[in-house]
Amino acid sequence: MELSKSRRLAAVLLLALFTLAIDQASKVWATQHLANQPPHTYLAVLTLTYTQNFGGWGSLGAHWNDWARNCVFLILPTFFLIGLVVHTVNN
């Protein structure tokens, strides 16, 4: 069963919004419950420690200037996502 272009677009957009919402909600939760606190251990196997990373994976870009960091982590992904939406609609 093939989905129409509008349904595919809606599915991609909903998935992207859901992912963004969960990501942001987890960051808000961590800031409210873990910041300025000792590490929290659950069931003796999971330890949550609050830390901030101003770069990307592995602190990539943490010491870059704001312009470079914005280009790599905001502008390029935005163009990629726009291309993904265009591809989804057209195929």
Coordinates of C-alpha atoms in Angstrom, one line a residue:
M1 CA 0.0 0.0 0.0
E2 CA 1.5 3.3 -1.1
L3 CA 0.9 6.4 0.8
S4 CA 0.0 9.7 -0.9
K5 CA 2.5 12.5 -1.0
S6 CA 0.6 14.5 1.5
R7 CA 0.4 11.5 3.9
R8 CA 4.1 10.9 3.6
L9 CA 4.9 14.5 4.2
A10 CA 2.6 14.5 7.3
A11 CA 4.3 11.4 8.6
V12 CA 7.8 12.8 8.2
L13 CA 6.8 16.1 9.8
L14 CA 5.0 14.4 12.7
L15 CA 8.0 12.2 13.3
A16 CA 10.4 15.2 13.2
L17 CA 8.2 17.2 15.6
F18 CA 7.8 14.3 17.9
T19 CA 11.6 13.7 18.0
L20 CA 12.2 17.4 18.6
A21 CA 9.6 17.5 21.4
I22 CA 11.1 14.5 23.2
D23 CA 14.6 15.9 22.8
Q24 CA 13.7 19.2 24.3
A25 CA 11.5 17.7 27.0
S26 CA 14.4 15.5 28.2
K27 CA 16.7 18.5 28.3
V28 CA 14.2 20.5 30.4
W29 CA 13.7 17.5 32.7
A30 CA 17.4 17.0 33.1
T31 CA 18.0 20.7 33.9
Q32 CA 15.2 20.8 36.5
H33 CA 16.0 17.5 38.2
L34 CA 19.7 16.9 37.8
A35 CA 21.4 20.3 37.7
N36 CA 23.3 21.2 40.9
Q37 CA 22.6 17.8 42.3
P38 CA 24.7 14.8 43.0
P39 CA 24.4 11.9 40.5
H40 CA 21.2 10.0 40.7
T41 CA 21.4 6.2 40.7
Y42 CA 18.5 4.0 39.8
L43 CA 18.3 0.2 40.4
A44 CA 22.0 0.2 41.1
V45 CA 22.7 0.0 37.3
L46 CA 21.8 3.4 35.9
T47 CA 23.5 6.7 37.0
L48 CA 22.3 10.0 35.7
T49 CA 24.8 12.9 36.1
Y50 CA 24.0 16.4 34.8
T51 CA 26.5 17.9 32.4
Q52 CA 26.4 20.4 29.6
N53 CA 28.0 20.0 26.2
F54 CA 28.2 23.2 24.1
G55 CA 29.3 21.3 21.0
G56 CA 28.0 18.2 19.2
W57 CA 28.9 14.6 19.6
G58 CA 32.1 14.1 21.6
S59 CA 32.2 17.9 22.2
L60 CA 32.8 18.5 18.5
G61 CA 32.7 22.3 18.1
A62 CA 32.6 23.2 21.8
H63 CA 35.5 25.6 21.3
W64 CA 34.4 27.0 17.9
N65 CA 33.2 30.5 17.6
D66 CA 29.4 31.1 17.6
W67 CA 29.2 31.6 13.8
A68 CA 30.9 28.3 12.9
R69 CA 28.9 26.4 15.5
N70 CA 25.6 27.8 14.2
C71 CA 26.5 27.0 10.7
V72 CA 27.4 23.4 11.4
F73 CA 24.7 22.6 14.0
L74 CA 21.8 24.8 12.9
I75 CA 22.1 25.9 9.3
L76 CA 23.4 22.7 7.6
P77 CA 20.9 20.4 9.4
T78 CA 18.1 22.8 8.5
F79 CA 19.0 22.5 4.8
F80 CA 19.3 18.7 5.2
L81 CA 15.8 18.5 6.7
I82 CA 14.3 20.7 4.0
G83 CA 15.9 18.4 1.4
L84 CA 14.5 15.4 3.2
V85 CA 11.0 16.9 3.1
V86 CA 11.3 17.7 -0.6
H87 CA 12.6 14.2 -1.4
T88 CA 9.7 12.7 0.6
V89 CA 7.1 14.7 -1.2
N90 CA 8.6 14.1 -4.6
N91 CA 9.2 10.3 -4.3

